[in-house]
Coordinates of C-alpha atoms and ligand atoms in Angstrom, one line a residue:
M19 CA 0.2 317.7 233.0
R20 CA -0.8 320.4 235.4
Y21 CA -0.7 320.5 239.2
I22 CA -2.3 322.3 242.1
M23 CA 0.1 323.7 244.6
A24 CA -0.9 323.3 248.3
L25 CA 0.9 325.5 250.8
D26 CA 0.5 323.8 254.2
Q27 CA 1.8 326.3 256.8
G28 CA 1.9 324.4 260.1
T29 CA 2.9 325.2 263.6
T30 CA 6.4 323.7 263.3
S31 CA 7.0 323.4 259.6
S32 CA 6.1 324.8 256.2
R33 CA 5.3 322.3 253.5
C34 CA 4.5 322.4 249.8
I35 CA 2.7 319.6 248.1
L36 CA 2.0 319.4 244.4
F37 CA -1.1 317.3 243.7
D38 CA -2.1 315.9 240.3
R39 CA -5.6 315.7 239.1
E40 CA -6.3 312.4 240.8
G41 CA -5.2 313.8 244.1
N42 CA -1.9 312.0 244.2
V43 CA 1.1 313.6 245.8
A44 CA 3.5 314.4 242.9
T45 CA 6.1 315.9 245.3
S46 CA 6.2 317.1 248.9
V47 CA 8.8 319.4 250.4
Q48 CA 9.0 320.4 254.1
R49 CA 11.1 322.8 256.1
E50 CA 11.0 323.4 259.9
F51 CA 11.3 326.8 261.3
R52 CA 12.2 328.1 264.8
Q53 CA 9.9 328.2 267.8
Y54 CA 10.5 331.0 270.2
Y55 CA 9.6 330.7 273.9
P56 CA 10.6 334.1 275.4
K57 CA 8.8 333.6 278.7
P58 CA 6.9 330.7 280.3
G59 CA 3.6 330.3 278.5
Y60 CA 4.7 332.5 275.6
V61 CA 5.1 331.0 272.1
E62 CA 6.2 333.1 269.1
H63 CA 7.2 332.7 265.5
D64 CA 9.1 335.1 263.2
A65 CA 6.7 336.1 260.5
E66 CA 9.6 336.5 258.0
E67 CA 10.8 332.9 258.8
I68 CA 7.3 331.7 258.1
W69 CA 7.2 333.4 254.8
E70 CA 10.8 332.5 253.7
S71 CA 10.3 328.8 254.6
Q72 CA 7.1 328.7 252.8
L73 CA 8.5 330.3 249.7
T74 CA 11.6 328.1 249.7
V75 CA 9.6 324.9 249.9
A76 CA 7.3 326.1 247.1
R77 CA 10.2 326.8 244.8
E78 CA 12.0 323.6 245.7
A79 CA 8.8 321.6 244.9
M80 CA 8.7 323.2 241.5
S81 CA 12.3 322.6 240.8
R82 CA 12.1 318.9 241.9
L83 CA 9.5 318.3 239.2
G84 CA 11.3 320.6 236.8
I85 CA 8.1 322.6 236.1
S86 CA 7.4 326.2 235.4
Y87 CA 4.6 328.4 236.8
R88 CA 2.5 327.5 233.7
E89 CA 2.1 324.0 234.9
I90 CA 0.5 325.1 238.2
A91 CA -3.2 325.7 237.8
A92 CA -3.6 327.3 241.2
I93 CA -2.3 327.8 244.7
G94 CA -4.3 326.7 247.8
I95 CA -3.3 327.7 251.3
T96 CA -4.0 326.0 254.6
N97 CA -2.5 327.1 257.8
Q98 CA -2.0 326.9 261.6
R99 CA -5.0 328.7 262.8
E100 CA -5.4 331.8 265.1
T101 CA -1.7 332.8 265.0
T102 CA -1.6 336.5 264.9
I103 CA 0.6 338.8 262.7
V104 CA 0.5 342.6 262.4
W105 CA 2.5 344.2 259.7
D106 CA 3.3 347.6 258.2
R107 CA 1.4 348.1 255.0
K108 CA 4.2 350.2 253.5
T109 CA 7.2 348.0 254.2
G110 CA 5.3 344.7 254.3
R111 CA 7.3 343.8 257.5
A112 CA 5.8 342.5 260.7
I113 CA 6.0 345.0 263.5
C114 CA 6.5 342.3 266.2
P115 CA 6.9 338.5 266.5
A116 CA 3.8 336.5 265.5
I117 CA 1.9 335.4 268.5
V118 CA 1.3 331.6 268.1
W119 CA -2.1 330.0 268.9
Q120 CA -0.6 328.1 271.8
C121 CA 0.6 331.3 273.5
R122 CA -1.2 331.9 276.8
R123 CA -0.1 335.5 277.3
T124 CA -3.6 336.8 277.2
A125 CA -5.0 334.4 279.8
D126 CA -5.6 337.1 282.4
Y127 CA -7.3 339.4 279.9
C128 CA -9.6 336.4 279.0
T129 CA -10.4 335.9 282.6
Q130 CA -11.4 339.5 282.9
L131 CA -13.7 339.2 279.9
E132 CA -15.3 336.1 281.5
E133 CA -15.7 337.9 284.8
A134 CA -17.3 340.8 283.0
G135 CA -20.0 338.2 282.0
L136 CA -19.2 338.2 278.3
T137 CA -19.0 334.4 277.8
E138 CA -22.5 334.2 276.2
F139 CA -21.9 337.5 274.3
F140 CA -18.9 335.9 272.5
R141 CA -20.4 332.5 272.1
E142 CA -23.5 333.8 270.4
R143 CA -21.6 335.9 267.9
T144 CA -18.4 334.0 267.3
G145 CA -19.4 330.4 268.2
L146 CA -16.3 330.3 270.4
V147 CA -15.5 330.2 274.1
I148 CA -13.3 333.0 275.5
D149 CA -9.8 331.7 275.3
P150 CA -6.3 333.0 274.7
Y151 CA -6.1 330.6 271.6
F152 CA -8.1 332.9 269.5
S153 CA -6.6 335.9 267.7
G154 CA -8.7 338.7 269.1
T155 CA -7.1 339.1 272.5
K156 CA -3.6 338.6 270.9
L157 CA -4.3 341.5 268.6
R158 CA -5.4 343.6 271.6
W159 CA -2.2 342.6 273.4
I160 CA -0.1 344.0 270.5
F161 CA -2.0 347.3 270.6
D162 CA -1.3 347.5 274.4
H163 CA 2.4 346.5 274.2
V164 CA 3.9 347.6 270.9
E165 CA 4.5 351.3 271.0
G166 CA 2.5 353.3 268.6
A167 CA 0.7 350.2 267.2
Y168 CA -2.8 351.3 268.1
E169 CA -2.5 354.8 266.7
R170 CA -0.9 353.5 263.5
A171 CA -3.6 350.9 263.1
C172 CA -6.2 353.7 263.5
R173 CA -4.5 355.6 260.8
G174 CA -4.7 352.6 258.5
E175 CA -1.0 352.1 258.4
L176 CA -1.0 348.5 259.8
A177 CA -2.6 345.3 258.7
F178 CA -3.6 342.3 260.9
G179 CA -3.9 338.8 259.6
T180 CA -3.8 335.1 260.5
V181 CA -1.1 333.2 258.6
D182 CA -3.2 332.7 255.5
S183 CA -3.6 336.4 255.2
W184 CA 0.1 337.0 255.8
L185 CA 1.0 334.6 253.0
I186 CA -1.6 336.0 250.6
Y187 CA -0.2 339.5 251.3
R188 CA 3.4 338.5 250.6
L189 CA 2.5 336.2 247.7
T190 CA 0.6 339.0 245.9
G191 CA 3.5 341.4 246.5
G192 CA 1.4 343.4 249.0
K193 CA -1.6 343.9 246.7
V194 CA -4.2 341.9 248.7
H195 CA -5.1 342.0 252.3
A196 CA -7.7 339.2 252.7
T197 CA -8.6 336.1 254.6
D198 CA -11.2 333.4 254.3
Y199 CA -14.3 332.6 256.3
T200 CA -12.7 329.8 258.2
N201 CA -9.7 331.7 259.4
A202 CA -11.9 334.7 260.3
S203 CA -14.1 332.5 262.4
R204 CA -11.2 331.8 264.7
T205 CA -10.4 335.4 265.6
M206 CA -13.1 335.9 268.2
L207 CA -13.9 339.1 266.2
Y208 CA -16.0 337.7 263.4
N209 CA -19.7 337.3 263.6
I210 CA -20.4 333.8 262.1
H211 CA -24.1 334.6 261.5
T212 CA -23.9 338.0 259.8
L213 CA -20.6 337.1 258.1
D214 CA -19.0 340.4 259.1
W215 CA -16.5 341.7 261.7
D216 CA -18.7 342.2 264.7
A217 CA -19.0 345.9 265.5
D218 CA -19.9 345.4 269.2
I219 CA -16.9 343.1 269.7
L220 CA -14.6 345.5 267.9
E221 CA -15.8 348.2 270.3
K222 CA -15.4 346.1 273.4
L223 CA -11.8 345.1 272.5
D224 CA -11.2 348.5 271.0
I225 CA -9.9 347.2 267.6
P226 CA -10.0 349.6 264.7
R227 CA -11.7 348.1 261.7
A228 CA -9.0 349.6 259.4
V229 CA -6.6 346.9 260.5
L230 CA -8.8 344.0 259.5
P231 CA -8.6 342.0 256.3
E232 CA -11.4 341.5 253.8
V233 CA -13.1 338.2 254.3
R234 CA -13.7 336.0 251.2
P235 CA -15.0 332.5 250.4
S236 CA -12.5 329.7 251.0
S237 CA -12.7 328.8 247.3
G238 CA -12.4 331.7 245.0
C239 CA -10.1 334.4 243.8
F240 CA -7.6 335.9 246.3
G241 CA -5.3 337.4 243.6
E242 CA -2.3 336.3 241.7
S243 CA 1.2 335.6 242.9
D244 CA 3.8 338.3 242.2
P245 CA 5.4 337.2 238.8
A246 CA 8.8 337.7 240.4
L247 CA 8.3 334.8 242.8
F248 CA 7.8 331.8 240.5
G249 CA 8.7 333.2 237.1
G250 CA 5.1 334.2 236.3
P251 CA 1.8 334.7 238.0
I252 CA -0.2 331.8 239.5
P253 CA -3.8 332.4 240.7
I254 CA -4.3 332.0 244.5
T255 CA -7.8 330.5 244.7
G256 CA -8.1 328.6 248.0
A257 CA -7.5 329.2 251.7
A258 CA -8.8 327.5 254.8
G259 CA -7.6 326.8 258.4
D260 CA -5.9 323.4 258.8
Q261 CA -8.8 321.5 260.4
H262 CA -11.4 323.0 258.1
A263 CA -9.2 322.1 255.1
A264 CA -8.9 318.5 256.4
L265 CA -12.7 318.2 256.7
F266 CA -12.9 319.3 253.0
G267 CA -10.0 317.0 252.0
Q268 CA -11.9 314.1 253.6
V269 CA -14.8 315.1 251.4
C270 CA -17.1 315.5 254.3
F271 CA -19.6 317.5 252.2
R272 CA -22.9 316.3 253.7
P273 CA -24.4 317.3 257.1
G274 CA -23.4 314.6 259.6
D275 CA -20.1 313.8 257.9
V276 CA -17.3 313.7 260.5
K277 CA -13.5 313.6 260.4
N278 CA -11.1 313.1 263.2
T279 CA -7.4 313.8 263.0
Y280 CA -5.3 311.6 265.3
G281 CA -2.2 313.7 265.7
T282 CA -0.4 315.0 268.8
G283 CA -3.9 316.1 269.9
G284 CA -7.2 315.0 268.3
F285 CA -9.4 317.3 266.3
M286 CA -12.9 316.4 265.3
L287 CA -15.1 318.4 263.0
M288 CA -18.6 317.6 261.9
N289 CA -20.3 319.2 258.9
T290 CA -23.6 320.6 260.2
G291 CA -24.8 322.1 257.0
E292 CA -26.0 325.6 256.3
K293 CA -27.2 326.4 259.8
P294 CA -24.8 327.0 262.7
I295 CA -25.5 324.7 265.7
E296 CA -25.0 326.1 269.2
S297 CA -23.3 323.5 271.4
K298 CA -24.7 322.7 274.8
Q299 CA -21.5 320.8 275.8
G300 CA -18.8 323.3 275.2
L301 CA -18.0 322.3 271.6
L302 CA -17.1 325.2 269.2
T303 CA -19.3 326.3 266.4
T304 CA -17.2 327.3 263.4
I305 CA -17.4 328.0 259.7
A306 CA -16.5 324.8 257.8
W307 CA -15.9 326.7 254.5
G308 CA -17.4 329.2 252.2
F309 CA -17.9 327.8 248.7
D310 CA -20.2 328.3 245.8
G311 CA -22.0 331.3 247.3
K312 CA -22.8 329.5 250.5
V313 CA -21.4 329.0 253.9
T314 CA -21.3 325.6 255.6
Y315 CA -20.9 325.3 259.3
A316 CA -19.3 322.8 261.6
L317 CA -19.0 321.7 265.2
E318 CA -15.5 321.3 266.5
G319 CA -14.2 319.4 269.5
S320 CA -10.7 318.5 270.5
V321 CA -8.8 316.0 272.6
F322 CA -5.8 317.6 274.1
V323 CA -3.7 314.5 274.4
A324 CA -4.0 311.8 271.6
G325 CA -0.8 310.7 269.9
A326 CA 1.0 312.6 272.6
A327 CA 0.1 309.8 275.0
I328 CA 2.0 307.4 272.8
Q329 CA 5.0 309.7 272.8
W330 CA 4.7 309.6 276.6
L331 CA 4.8 305.8 276.6
R332 CA 7.9 306.1 274.4
D333 CA 9.8 309.0 275.9
E334 CA 8.8 309.1 279.6
L335 CA 7.8 305.5 280.5
R336 CA 10.1 304.0 277.9
L337 CA 7.7 301.1 277.3
I338 CA 8.1 301.3 273.6
D339 CA 10.9 302.4 271.2
S340 CA 8.6 303.8 268.5
A341 CA 5.0 304.9 268.2
P342 CA 4.0 302.2 265.6
E343 CA 5.3 299.5 268.0
S344 CA 2.3 300.3 270.3
E345 CA 0.1 298.3 267.9
Y346 CA 2.1 295.1 268.3
Y347 CA 2.2 295.2 272.1
A348 CA -1.5 296.1 272.4
T349 CA -2.5 293.1 270.4
Q350 CA -0.5 290.7 272.6
V351 CA -3.3 290.8 275.2
E352 CA -7.0 290.2 274.7
S353 CA -8.0 293.2 276.8
T354 CA -6.5 295.7 279.3
G355 CA -7.7 293.4 282.1
G356 CA -9.7 296.3 283.6
V357 CA -6.8 298.9 283.4
Y358 CA -7.7 302.4 282.3
V359 CA -5.2 305.2 281.5
V360 CA -6.7 308.6 281.6
P361 CA -4.1 310.9 279.9
A362 CA -5.4 314.2 281.3
F363 CA -1.9 315.6 281.3
T364 CA -3.2 319.1 280.7
G365 CA -6.7 318.8 282.0
L366 CA -9.7 317.5 280.1
G367 CA -11.6 319.2 277.3
A368 CA -15.1 318.5 275.9
P369 CA -17.4 317.4 277.4
Y370 CA -15.8 317.6 280.9
W371 CA -13.9 320.9 280.8
D372 CA -11.7 320.5 283.8
A373 CA -8.5 322.4 283.4
Y374 CA -7.2 321.1 286.8
A375 CA -7.7 317.4 286.2
R376 CA -4.5 315.4 285.9
G377 CA -3.8 311.9 284.5
A378 CA -4.1 308.5 286.2
I379 CA -3.7 304.8 285.6
L380 CA -6.5 302.9 287.3
G381 CA -7.4 299.3 287.9
I382 CA -3.9 297.9 288.2
T383 CA -3.6 294.4 289.6
R384 CA -0.6 292.1 290.4
G385 CA -1.0 290.7 286.9
T386 CA -0.9 294.0 285.0
N387 CA 2.0 294.2 282.6
R388 CA 3.3 296.7 280.0
N389 CA 1.1 295.3 277.2
H390 CA -2.0 296.2 279.3
I391 CA -0.7 299.7 279.9
I392 CA 0.1 300.2 276.3
R393 CA -3.2 298.9 275.2
A394 CA -5.1 301.0 277.8
T395 CA -3.2 304.1 276.5
L396 CA -4.3 303.5 272.9
E397 CA -7.8 302.8 274.1
S398 CA -7.8 306.1 276.0
I399 CA -7.4 307.9 272.7
V400 CA -10.5 306.1 271.4
Y401 CA -12.6 306.8 274.6
Q402 CA -11.8 310.5 274.5
T403 CA -12.7 310.7 270.8
E404 CA -15.9 308.8 271.5
D405 CA -16.8 311.4 274.3
V406 CA -16.4 314.2 271.7
L407 CA -18.3 312.3 269.1
R408 CA -21.2 311.7 271.5
A409 CA -21.3 315.4 272.4
M410 CA -21.5 316.2 268.7
R411 CA -24.2 313.7 268.0
S412 CA -26.4 315.0 270.7
D413 CA -25.8 318.7 269.8
A414 CA -26.3 318.3 266.1
A415 CA -29.0 315.6 266.3
L416 CA -27.6 314.3 263.0
P417 CA -27.0 310.7 262.1
V418 CA -23.3 309.9 261.7
G419 CA -22.7 307.6 258.7
S420 CA -19.0 307.0 259.2
L421 CA -15.9 308.6 260.8
R422 CA -13.1 309.5 258.5
A423 CA -9.7 309.3 260.1
D424 CA -6.4 310.9 259.4
G425 CA -3.2 312.1 261.2
G426 CA -0.1 310.1 262.2
A427 CA -1.8 307.8 264.7
S428 CA -4.5 306.8 262.2
A429 CA -1.9 304.4 260.8
N430 CA -2.5 302.2 263.9
N431 CA -5.0 299.4 262.9
F432 CA -5.7 298.4 266.5
L433 CA -6.6 302.0 267.3
M434 CA -8.9 302.3 264.2
Q435 CA -10.7 299.0 264.9
F436 CA -11.2 299.8 268.6
Q437 CA -12.6 303.2 267.5
S438 CA -15.1 301.5 265.2
D439 CA -16.1 299.1 268.0
I440 CA -16.5 301.7 270.7
S441 CA -18.3 304.3 268.5
D442 CA -20.3 301.6 266.7
T443 CA -19.5 303.4 263.5
R444 CA -17.6 302.5 260.4
V445 CA -14.1 304.2 260.4
L446 CA -12.7 305.0 257.0
R447 CA -9.0 305.7 256.5
P448 CA -8.1 307.3 253.2
T449 CA -5.1 306.3 251.0
C450 CA -3.9 309.9 251.2
I451 CA -3.7 311.0 254.8
E452 CA -2.4 314.4 253.8
T453 CA -6.0 315.5 254.0
T454 CA -5.2 319.1 255.1
A455 CA -3.1 319.9 252.1
L456 CA -5.5 318.0 249.9
G457 CA -8.4 320.1 251.2
A458 CA -6.5 323.3 250.3
A459 CA -5.8 321.8 246.8
Y460 CA -9.4 320.9 246.3
L461 CA -10.6 324.4 247.3
A462 CA -8.2 326.0 245.0
G463 CA -8.8 323.5 242.2
L464 CA -12.6 323.9 242.3
A465 CA -12.3 327.7 241.8
V466 CA -10.3 327.4 238.6
G467 CA -12.2 324.5 237.1
Y468 CA -9.3 322.0 237.6
Y469 CA -11.9 320.0 239.5
R470 CA -15.5 320.2 238.2
D471 CA -17.5 319.8 241.3
L472 CA -17.9 318.1 244.7
E473 CA -19.1 314.9 243.1
E474 CA -15.8 314.6 241.2
L475 CA -13.9 315.0 244.4
S476 CA -15.9 312.4 246.2
L477 CA -14.8 310.0 243.4
V478 CA -11.1 311.1 243.8
W479 CA -11.2 310.3 247.6
R480 CA -10.0 306.7 248.0
C481 CA -10.3 304.5 251.0
D482 CA -7.2 302.6 252.2
R483 CA -9.1 300.6 254.7
E484 CA -12.6 300.4 256.3
F485 CA -13.0 299.3 259.9
R486 CA -16.4 297.9 260.8
P487 CA -17.8 297.5 264.4
E488 CA -17.4 294.0 265.6
M489 CA -18.2 294.4 269.3
T490 CA -21.4 293.5 271.0
G491 CA -23.5 296.3 272.6
E492 CA -23.0 294.7 276.0
Q493 CA -19.2 294.7 275.7
R494 CA -19.2 298.3 274.5
S495 CA -21.3 299.6 277.4
H496 CA -19.3 297.6 279.9
L497 CA -16.0 299.2 278.6
L498 CA -17.5 302.7 278.4
D499 CA -18.9 302.5 281.9
G500 CA -15.4 301.6 283.1
W501 CA -14.0 304.6 281.2
H502 CA -16.5 307.0 282.6
T503 CA -15.9 305.7 286.2
A504 CA -12.2 306.2 285.7
V505 CA -12.7 309.8 284.4
H506 CA -15.0 310.7 287.3
R507 CA -12.3 309.6 289.7
I508 CA -9.9 312.2 288.4
L509 CA -12.2 315.2 287.9
Ligands
ADP25 P1 1.0 316.4 264.4 O1 0.6 316.9 263.0 O2 0.1 316.8 265.5 O3 2.5 316.7 264.7 P2 1.0 313.7 263.3 O4 -0.3 313.7 262.5 O5 2.3 313.8 262.6 O6 0.9 314.8 264.4 O7 1.0 312.4 264.2 C1 2.0 312.2 265.2 C2 1.5 311.6 266.4 O8 0.9 310.3 266.1 C3 2.5 311.4 267.5 O9 2.0 311.9 268.7 C4 2.8 309.9 267.5 O10 3.0 309.5 268.8 C5 1.5 309.3 267.0 N1 1.7 308.1 266.2 C6 2.3 308.0 265.0 N2 2.3 306.8 264.5 C7 1.6 306.1 265.4 C8 1.1 304.7 265.5 N3 1.4 303.8 264.5 N4 0.4 304.3 266.5 C9 0.1 305.2 267.5 N5 0.4 306.5 267.5 C10 1.2 306.9 266.5

């Protein structure tokens, strides 16, 4: 029996899942690590803690199954995206804390770039909007604030990488400095059309090329793990950012295939095939993966507050004791009775893009009770998701066959059925909702022949439950009109 080791390096924890050939979870080990908030708006990780927690869970997973390195066919990595690490090539140690994707420290610098009229410049080349999320301005910040960093980078003494790159470096004992297309496409430095670091962007941000990793396909050879780590070498053959890996893990291999992750926030990606599509509605264009000598592109849109709205019902309003309870209360009423919750706690993203909008509960009457509010909150996740899906449909002009769901809140059957009704689309929930880790395992497994081809993977993917639209067109447009009226009141 052989396994694929998926290393899932997330924002708050590092996990290792060992998958068998049928895509079943043989074992899963998770360890949280510290979040550092040194100033308002700043978020940091300790790169050593990321590495140590990841190594620990990998070793523990192996010892739980009592297996040696020989029984692991390959390692696949998936990671929190955009988080920026700079390390010393000689010592292998980070020169400063990792700047986490959530960190807003480069907001002013980003505003300057926008004011210099560079929005289109960046969008055309990178597919991204100018935002502190992405690695490029974080790297510039390190050069501006860590003494000697810029000069040392110019001399080739330092290496930059996103978390995948950092793990590959440490796993290979410092032999390989590489990343994959998906992670490169989140740096704001990478040209997604020419598939190279963009010389004009590097010049504008004054980033020396010597600091950048080599960019490789998401499925292919990244090197072998240092034999000292796991008792012998294991090939590292897959790497992709978390959302991209989830798209792959949901076997969204054809143009028009869409997955949505219902986590704290919502993340939707649509496979758009071999041509990048420029969004007219503020969606991001990104590389879905590089596989088999080709690059596949995707459109990405996110909902800032999805499952977090359910946490709000639980922790702030105290209307429920646990997130799963929301389903029971929501189904105690036939409808919200005209109540809409707009959970714009941190503004609204695509397609509205209003950073200053704030949340509201609208349409309350004397008869409104907590069930209505709970239901309206769940429905708001669906409406926001539908807004992003519509933007994608119109940008991509591709038919959407179905929506594949994952993430913690996808366990909610009411939510899934309402999504299917409002989007007039089948919603498919897989048996394995660990799609991010699964995607990394698939990418790694394909490269070593553990899995034969995409077709085999499509057969491995199993549906737990399919939700079919049951709502009339009239009902649907009535509800959506109400939602859009509610949103426009708060913009
Ligand atoms: P993340 O990876 O972003 O931390 P998860 O995928 O673990 O998120 O999902 C957790 C989120 O899903 C939480 O915000 C929680 O409120 C929500 N959630 C979990 N279970 C349910 C449920 N049954 N119904 C609705 N929301 C849920």
